[in-house]
Amino acid sequence: MGSSALPLILLMSLVHSGLSQVKPVLTVMPDQRVFSGETVTLICDIQGGGNIQRYSWMKDGHTGYQYTTTDYSFTADVSLSGKYRCRGERSDSHTDFSDGVTLTVSDKPTLTVKPQSSVFTGDTVTLSCDVGRSTGWTFHWRKNSKWESGDYTRTKTISSVRVSDEGLYGCRAQRGNYNTYLSNAIQITVRERPKPVVKVKPDVRVFRGERVTLTCDLQETGVWTYSWYKDQDNSRRTDQIYHSTGQHQIYIITSVDSSHAGLYRCRGTLTETQQHSEISDGVTLTVSDLQPKPELTSDPAGAALTGNTVTLTCRMNLTRDWDIYWYKHTLNPETEKTQTHSYSLKIDSVSDGGQYWCRAGRGKPVYYTQYSDALWVNVTVSPKAVVTVRPDERVFRGETVTLRCDIKWAGDTDTEWTYRWEIEGTNDRNKNTVSRTSTQELIISSVDLSHSGKYTCTGLIHTLSSQRSDAVTLTVSAEAQASLRVSPQPWLTEGESVTLICEVSGSSTGWTFSWFRDHDHLSDSSRGAGGSYTLSPAALQHTGVYTCRAERGRPAYYTHNSSSHTLWLTGVSASVSLVIDPSRSQHFSSQSLSLSCVDQSNSAGWTVRRYTDTHTQTCAKQTGSRCVIDSLSTSDSGVYWCESESGDKRRPRNITVHDGEVILESSVDPVIEGETLTLHCLHRSTNSSISSADFYKDGSLIQNQTTGEMSITTVSKSHEGFYSCKTERGQSLHSWISVTEVFNDQISVYKILSFLLAASPYLLATVVLLFKCYRARVSSAEDQSQYAVTEE
C-alpha cells in the first residue's frame, strides 16, 4: 500500500490486550537515508502476534493512519524526515510500538574537497560526493556544466593538477532508476606554483667583511614561511634546510667570509595549508679576500683649459651600485660623493688644478675600497677666440660675407681646432642657431636681411673649448647707395681746385669707386679709388653732371649710382645771366615759362641748355638766346643754364614743375646773408598768394601764417634748407634755399651792385671793371643754385 503523504491523525489509545507483550520490528526500504523523490517503504514485522487486523504508524510521537498491511510506502520528501514507529492491532488488543527508526530525506548529495579548493599546479585534489552510509549508489560527475563519463565512484581524485583542471565541479547519485538532485558546486582554482627569486645586496660578488642581504622574493599573498638551502651544485635537494627565517623573507649575513660562499636557494610554505612554492633558481655568492683598488683617469688627458669641464672616471672591475668618493689635494675629508663612476670637474681657474683621488664604498655600514693613485690635473688659461669680418660688419643684401675665427694658443701647434659659431639673430629663422664647422671661416655667399645678428665663435679641441669671442654684429641693409658731395663748392672759377667725395652710407671699408661725367665713365676713374676725385686746376671742360658708384668684394658687389651733382666752371668773365620769367624756382604744369641768356656786352651766341632726369639737351623752342616752354610738364624739371658756342656754361638754376594745386614761390637766386627772405604759397587757379598757409623747413612746421606769406628778415647760413608750404588745397614740393656767406665789405659791395642792376643794367656795365675782384667772388656765390631738387 502506498501513499504520497502520511497524514498524521491523532487516535484514541487502544485497550491493552494480550498482544501488549509483542513488540514489532520496523525496517525501512531501501535505506534510512533517502533523497526526495525516492519511494520509501516502512515494514512493520510482528512475530507471534496472531491475526493482526491493522497496523498503526507513529512519526515523531504522533500516530497517523492505520493500514491493514504490514508495509507502508510513500514518496520521500524533506518534510517526511523523522523517527518512525509501528504496532499491530486487533479489536481487543494491540502490540507495543516498535523501536524508532530515523528516516533522513535529503534534497541532494553533499560535495566536499580535500585538501582545499585553491591549489597550485602539481597538487592532488580529492572531491567526495557524500550520500551518507546508504549503499547501492553510482555517481556522476559534472565540470563546468558538462557531465563526465567513465568515473562512477564516490570520490574523484585529480593527481598533479594542471591549470586546465580548474573549473566548477558538481555531482549526483543514482540508485536504480532514481537520480538525486545535483550537489552543491565547488570551484576548483588552480594557480601556477609560484617560484621565488633570490636577490642579493649589495651584489653576488662581495668582499670579506661586507654585510650581505639575501631576499627570497615571492610575489604571492598569504602568510608564508621561508626556508634557505645552500649547496655547491645545481641539485634541488629540499631535505636539508640550511637556514629558516620564519615569516621573514630576508636572510642577513652581517660579516661575510669565505665559508659563506656558495649556491643559495629558497622556498616558501603557506602557513595555513602547508602548500609549497617551487624552489628558486640558485644564486652563487662569491666572497673575495682582496680589497679592490680603483684607477683614476681624466678626459681629456693632459692640460685642461679654464672655462672647460674635465671628466674624472674612477675605473673598477665592479658593478655600478657603488658610491664613488672624490678627494682633492688631500685624502681627507671627502669632497663629494656620487652614484656614478664619473665626476665632472668645472675648471674655473688655475687653482682648480692639483692632485685628485677616488675610492668606492657601499652598504651600511659603508665598506670602502682602497684609494686610487693620485692623478694630477694641470690647468692653463684658455685662449680667447677673435671674430673678424670681411668685407665689413655693415654689409648689403647680396654681398658675400666671410667671418673668420682666430685663436692664438701656445699649446700644441699640431692641434686642429674645430669651430662652433653661435648666432643671435634678429628674426625667428636665425634666432639662437648653432653651426659647427671644421674650418675657421664661415662664408655666407649671398647675405639677406635674415643674416643680421650677433655672431660669436668658440674653438674646440675634443671636449675642450676656448673662451667664446666677443660678439660681432653683422648688419645687413636692403641696398647700398653711394652719395656724392662737392668740396668746397660746385661752382667755381677756372683754375681753382674742387674735390668730389663719394661715400657709401653707413659703410666705409673695402670700397673702390668709379666716376662718371654726363653718364660717361671717366678714363682716369682710378684716381678716385680712395673715395675722392680732385680736379686741380679745374678747367671749363670739366663742367658737367657727375655721379659715382662703389664696389667691393669678389665677386664684385656694386652700389646704386649716387645722385647727380652738377659741377659748373665759369670763366674769368661772368657777364651772362639767366633770366627766368616768372622769376621763381617752382612752376605749375601746363603754364608757360621763358628763359633768356642776357650778356651785358653781347647776347649773341648763347643758348639755353638743360639737364632733365638723365639727359642734357638744348631747349626745344629756342629763339636766339631765349627759350619759351608754352606748356610745362613735370618732365621739364631740371637744371637750366646758358652755354656759349665754345661750350662755356653760365648761371645754372633749378626749375621744378608741379602737377599739384600749390607751389612755393621763392627766388631762383641764392639769398645773401643778412638780407630778407620772403616766401609765398601760390594756388594754381589764382596764381596769387593764398590767404592761409603753413610753412615747413626740412619737413618740420616752422610757422602758421594767415597771409600766405613768410618772411625771414635777417637771413643767416643756418636758414639754408628745404622749404615747402601746405594749405587746405594741397602741398607744394620742396625747394632748396641757399644762403651765400660774404664778408661785411662784400655785403656792401653786393648791395650796391644789386641796386645798380635793378636800376639799370647799363649802369652796371660802367662800374663792373671797378669791382672785378669782388664780382668774381660774388658770381661764384650766386652760382650755388638749387642744382639737386628733391620732389615728393
XYZ file of C-alpha atoms in Angstrom, residues 286-687:
402
model
C 81.364 34.793 -4.241
C 83.458 36.151 -1.378
C 86.825 37.720 -2.188
C 89.563 38.388 0.344
C 91.294 41.035 -1.848
C 90.243 44.661 -1.243
C 89.809 46.299 -4.697
C 91.728 49.396 -5.835
C 90.234 51.724 -8.489
C 92.116 53.536 -11.271
C 91.515 57.278 -11.720
C 91.677 58.767 -15.259
C 90.722 62.104 -16.823
C 89.136 63.088 -20.104
C 90.619 64.941 -21.784
C 94.059 63.835 -20.694
C 96.843 66.367 -20.423
C 96.420 70.090 -19.860
C 92.943 71.348 -19.041
C 91.737 74.790 -20.166
C 89.945 77.215 -17.849
C 86.270 77.557 -18.570
C 86.025 73.883 -19.553
C 84.924 70.708 -17.815
C 87.200 67.753 -17.168
C 85.595 64.365 -16.590
C 87.260 62.216 -13.935
C 86.492 58.491 -14.135
C 87.038 56.064 -11.249
C 87.598 52.789 -13.111
C 86.949 49.461 -11.313
C 86.011 45.959 -12.358
C 82.925 46.268 -10.191
C 79.216 46.721 -10.635
C 77.762 50.198 -10.788
C 75.942 50.082 -7.438
C 78.933 51.537 -5.614
C 79.043 55.114 -4.395
C 82.192 56.932 -5.502
C 84.008 59.240 -3.103
C 86.154 62.017 -4.593
C 89.092 63.771 -2.926
C 91.050 66.868 -3.942
C 94.547 67.851 -2.722
C 94.153 65.779 0.448
C 92.764 62.374 1.261
C 90.510 63.751 3.987
C 87.844 64.818 4.184
C 85.982 63.551 1.126
C 84.869 66.365 -1.123
C 81.853 64.800 -2.793
C 80.005 61.527 -3.208
C 78.404 60.409 -6.476
C 76.482 57.343 -7.591
C 78.234 57.245 -10.949
C 81.819 56.368 -11.760
C 82.345 59.752 -13.454
C 82.735 63.202 -11.933
C 82.513 66.464 -13.885
C 85.150 68.920 -12.700
C 84.408 72.517 -13.745
C 87.702 74.325 -14.321
C 87.035 77.921 -13.321
C 90.608 78.951 -12.574
C 94.172 77.673 -12.440
C 93.647 76.923 -8.733
C 91.342 74.046 -9.696
C 94.381 72.084 -10.790
C 96.164 69.698 -8.439
C 96.002 66.106 -7.157
C 92.787 64.088 -7.133
C 91.916 60.657 -5.682
C 88.860 58.417 -5.605
C 87.629 55.324 -3.825
C 84.349 53.393 -3.783
C 82.028 52.403 -0.968
C 78.726 50.662 -0.475
C 76.394 49.274 2.158
C 75.569 50.273 5.748
C 77.944 50.433 7.444
C 79.968 51.547 4.415
C 82.539 49.123 3.052
C 85.348 51.063 1.292
C 87.786 50.049 -1.422
C 91.396 51.219 -1.419
C 92.222 54.762 -2.582
C 93.237 55.191 -6.208
C 96.676 56.506 -7.075
C 96.843 60.310 -7.215
C 96.005 61.974 -10.540
C 97.491 65.367 -11.425
C 95.159 67.795 -13.250
C 97.216 70.562 -14.901
C 95.292 73.750 -15.743
C 96.246 76.509 -18.208
C 94.333 79.651 -19.124
C 92.006 79.125 -22.061
C 92.706 81.287 -25.159
C 90.012 83.640 -26.361
C 88.672 83.443 -29.900
C 88.505 86.580 -32.056
C 85.989 87.084 -34.876
C 86.864 89.207 -37.902
C 84.504 90.051 -40.743
C 85.192 90.705 -44.420
C 84.398 92.988 -46.073
C 82.750 94.820 -43.159
C 80.324 94.413 -40.262
C 77.891 96.591 -42.224
C 77.033 94.833 -45.486
C 74.281 94.843 -48.047
C 71.919 92.254 -49.382
C 73.606 90.056 -51.996
C 77.195 90.557 -50.790
C 79.479 87.663 -49.879
C 80.491 87.795 -46.218
C 83.342 85.859 -44.624
C 83.587 85.540 -40.839
C 86.878 84.179 -39.531
C 87.570 82.709 -36.096
C 91.183 83.147 -34.951
C 92.633 81.540 -31.811
C 96.109 82.298 -30.512
C 97.314 79.482 -28.290
C 100.741 78.462 -27.100
C 99.688 74.816 -26.846
C 100.313 72.004 -29.291
C 100.768 73.642 -32.696
C 99.669 70.454 -34.427
C 96.303 70.543 -32.722
C 93.448 71.039 -35.134
C 90.637 73.161 -33.822
C 87.053 72.837 -34.854
C 84.814 75.837 -34.574
C 81.419 76.477 -33.110
C 79.501 79.509 -34.369
C 76.563 80.936 -32.448
C 74.172 83.407 -33.978
C 71.811 85.587 -32.006
C 69.640 86.511 -34.935
C 67.141 89.320 -35.315
C 64.457 87.085 -36.820
C 62.900 83.730 -35.966
C 64.792 81.819 -38.675
C 68.293 82.536 -37.360
C 67.474 83.141 -33.703
C 69.968 81.418 -31.418
C 71.224 78.970 -34.047
C 74.442 76.987 -33.730
C 76.760 75.856 -36.522
C 79.826 73.617 -36.111
C 82.479 73.556 -38.835
C 85.988 72.167 -39.227
C 87.270 75.347 -40.913
C 87.999 78.746 -39.492
C 85.789 80.634 -41.902
C 82.026 80.867 -42.025
C 81.118 82.027 -45.520
C 77.717 83.450 -46.427
C 77.709 83.615 -50.207
C 74.721 85.936 -50.623
C 73.532 87.596 -47.457
C 69.996 88.758 -46.920
C 68.276 90.640 -44.120
C 67.755 87.424 -42.120
C 71.533 87.083 -41.620
C 71.661 90.183 -39.463
C 72.617 89.448 -35.875
C 75.382 88.934 -33.356
C 77.994 86.313 -34.251
C 80.349 84.625 -31.800
C 82.695 81.689 -32.174
C 84.385 79.148 -29.932
C 87.305 76.858 -30.734
C 87.011 73.188 -29.808
C 89.664 70.526 -29.265
C 87.967 67.243 -28.481
C 85.873 68.177 -25.440
C 87.848 71.329 -24.543
C 86.843 74.756 -25.781
C 88.428 78.182 -25.971
C 86.845 81.240 -24.467
C 83.995 82.482 -26.576
C 84.800 85.504 -28.690
C 83.244 88.892 -28.223
C 80.151 89.299 -30.347
C 80.455 90.880 -33.770
C 77.263 92.472 -35.016
C 76.542 91.861 -38.681
C 74.083 94.371 -40.090
C 72.547 93.632 -43.479
C 70.847 96.518 -45.254
C 68.479 96.231 -48.145
C 70.651 98.070 -50.683
C 73.839 100.119 -50.855
C 73.575 103.710 -52.021
C 76.527 105.812 -52.961
C 76.296 109.512 -52.165
C 78.289 112.319 -53.760
C 79.278 115.681 -52.294
C 81.432 118.519 -53.560
C 84.090 120.397 -51.614
C 84.304 123.286 -51.271
C 81.502 124.160 -53.731
C 80.124 123.015 -57.104
C 80.524 126.435 -58.739
C 83.989 127.756 -59.239
C 86.186 129.760 -61.497
C 88.551 128.025 -63.835
C 91.982 127.469 -62.339
C 90.623 126.691 -58.869
C 90.518 123.245 -57.251
C 87.497 121.120 -56.438
C 87.145 117.673 -54.851
C 84.306 115.240 -55.440
C 83.786 112.912 -52.455
C 81.963 109.576 -52.918
C 80.709 107.769 -49.813
C 78.582 104.710 -49.013
C 76.066 105.459 -46.319
C 76.910 103.617 -43.103
C 79.934 101.774 -44.535
C 83.480 102.839 -45.291
C 85.514 99.641 -45.563
C 86.951 97.997 -48.658
C 85.247 100.086 -51.341
C 86.713 101.153 -54.674
C 84.967 103.849 -56.695
C 84.049 104.615 -60.271
C 83.334 108.164 -61.533
C 81.033 109.338 -64.324
C 80.518 112.711 -66.077
C 77.392 113.127 -68.133
C 76.965 109.326 -67.692
C 80.298 108.579 -69.333
C 82.823 106.571 -67.346
C 85.881 108.707 -66.702
C 89.021 107.109 -68.076
C 91.023 108.270 -65.089
C 88.379 106.959 -62.672
C 91.039 105.014 -60.777
C 92.362 108.360 -59.484
C 89.326 108.376 -57.212
C 89.669 104.824 -55.884
C 90.018 106.173 -52.353
C 86.651 107.889 -52.494
C 87.765 111.369 -53.553
C 88.297 112.716 -57.070
C 90.119 116.043 -57.328
C 90.242 118.445 -60.266
C 93.210 120.790 -59.838
C 93.325 123.050 -61.641
C 89.729 122.890 -62.874
C 89.027 123.834 -66.465
C 85.869 124.899 -68.256
C 85.567 121.459 -69.940
C 85.172 119.868 -66.518
C 81.676 121.349 -66.291
C 79.112 118.559 -66.297
C 76.832 116.225 -64.332
C 78.890 113.920 -62.073
C 77.869 110.654 -60.427
C 79.811 107.920 -58.680
C 79.452 104.239 -57.820
C 81.233 101.995 -55.288
C 82.171 98.333 -55.484
C 83.878 95.755 -53.284
C 84.391 92.017 -52.851
C 84.887 89.075 -55.191
C 82.581 88.585 -56.981
C 82.151 92.345 -57.101
C 79.181 93.925 -55.387
C 78.032 97.283 -56.790
C 76.112 100.048 -55.070
C 73.429 102.066 -56.787
C 74.749 105.149 -58.582
C 74.817 108.257 -56.474
C 72.513 111.161 -57.094
C 73.953 113.555 -59.658
C 75.903 116.704 -58.869
C 76.450 119.354 -61.499
C 79.889 120.947 -61.464
C 79.893 124.404 -63.011
C 83.034 126.188 -64.011
C 82.864 129.842 -65.002
C 85.402 131.721 -66.983
C 87.114 134.759 -65.575
C 84.376 136.936 -67.120
C 80.925 136.199 -65.798
C 78.770 138.782 -67.502
C 75.986 136.395 -68.649
C 72.815 135.993 -66.610
C 69.939 133.514 -66.965
C 66.694 135.446 -66.699
C 63.649 133.351 -65.721
C 60.069 134.577 -66.185
C 58.114 134.133 -63.952
C 61.115 134.561 -61.620
C 60.737 131.637 -59.239
C 62.098 128.112 -58.868
C 58.721 126.272 -58.745
C 56.127 126.406 -61.546
C 52.716 124.906 -62.228
C 52.371 122.351 -65.004
C 50.508 123.487 -68.141
C 51.694 127.056 -67.612
C 54.359 128.803 -69.722
C 57.961 129.596 -68.854
C 60.502 131.896 -70.512
C 64.276 131.595 -70.030
C 66.765 134.071 -71.568
C 70.535 134.388 -71.613
C 71.466 138.058 -71.141
C 75.053 139.119 -71.737
C 75.915 142.683 -70.697
C 78.198 143.000 -73.685
C 76.720 140.695 -76.323
C 73.822 138.191 -76.039
C 74.538 136.572 -79.339
C 75.984 133.064 -79.338
C 74.395 131.944 -76.063
C 71.741 129.234 -75.914
C 69.656 127.801 -73.089
C 70.627 124.217 -72.201
C 69.104 121.925 -69.642
C 69.660 118.694 -67.769
C 66.442 116.786 -67.001
C 66.433 113.379 -65.416
C 69.246 111.720 -67.368
C 69.503 113.834 -70.494
C 71.385 117.024 -71.367
C 69.777 118.892 -74.247
C 69.107 122.265 -75.791
C 65.773 123.919 -75.039
C 63.243 122.732 -77.615
C 61.864 126.144 -78.608
C 64.981 128.268 -78.861
C 64.816 131.720 -80.441
C 68.221 133.272 -80.311
C 69.222 133.284 -76.672
C 65.643 132.902 -75.458
C 63.765 129.670 -74.723
C 59.995 129.501 -74.281
C 58.095 126.491 -72.942
C 54.399 127.063 -73.690
C 53.001 124.262 -71.523
C 55.209 122.931 -68.731
C 55.161 119.301 -67.652
C 56.904 117.531 -64.769
C 59.461 116.159 -67.239
C 60.667 119.743 -67.673
C 62.002 119.770 -64.115
C 65.806 120.063 -64.102
C 68.838 122.320 -64.205
C 68.925 125.103 -66.831
C 71.969 127.207 -67.841
C 73.426 129.382 -70.542
C 76.019 127.836 -72.832
C 78.188 129.512 -75.454
C 79.122 128.107 -78.814
C 82.508 127.209 -77.400
C 80.891 125.186 -74.597
C 81.287 127.811 -71.852
C 78.486 127.368 -69.279
C 76.948 130.105 -67.138
C 74.362 130.635 -64.418
C 72.817 127.186 -63.698
C 69.433 127.299 -61.985
C 66.942 124.673 -60.733
C 63.452 124.612 -62.187
C 60.739 122.392 -60.653
C 57.358 121.721 -62.312
C 54.464 120.568 -60.084
C 51.209 118.807 -61.085
C 49.533 119.807 -57.819
C 47.442 122.833 -56.805
C 50.020 124.583 -54.649
C 53.615 125.752 -55.235
C 56.150 127.656 -53.161
C 57.275 130.985 -54.603
C 60.918 131.641 -53.827
C 63.815 133.349 -55.585
C 65.755 131.372 -58.156
C 68.968 133.035 -56.935
C 70.792 132.366 -53.667
C 69.955 134.672 -50.800
C 72.764 136.862 -49.495
C 73.450 136.525 -45.776
C 71.815 139.401 -43.864
C 69.073 140.084 -46.424
C 65.359 139.326 -46.114
C 63.919 136.049 -47.409
C 60.259 136.153 -48.417
C 58.251 133.056 -49.349
C 54.723 132.852 -50.753
C 52.310 129.951 -51.131
C 50.607 130.196 -54.546
C 47.453 128.470 -55.763
C 47.091 127.260 -59.335
C 43.649 128.782 -60.027
C 44.539 132.327 -58.921
C 48.334 132.299 -59.356
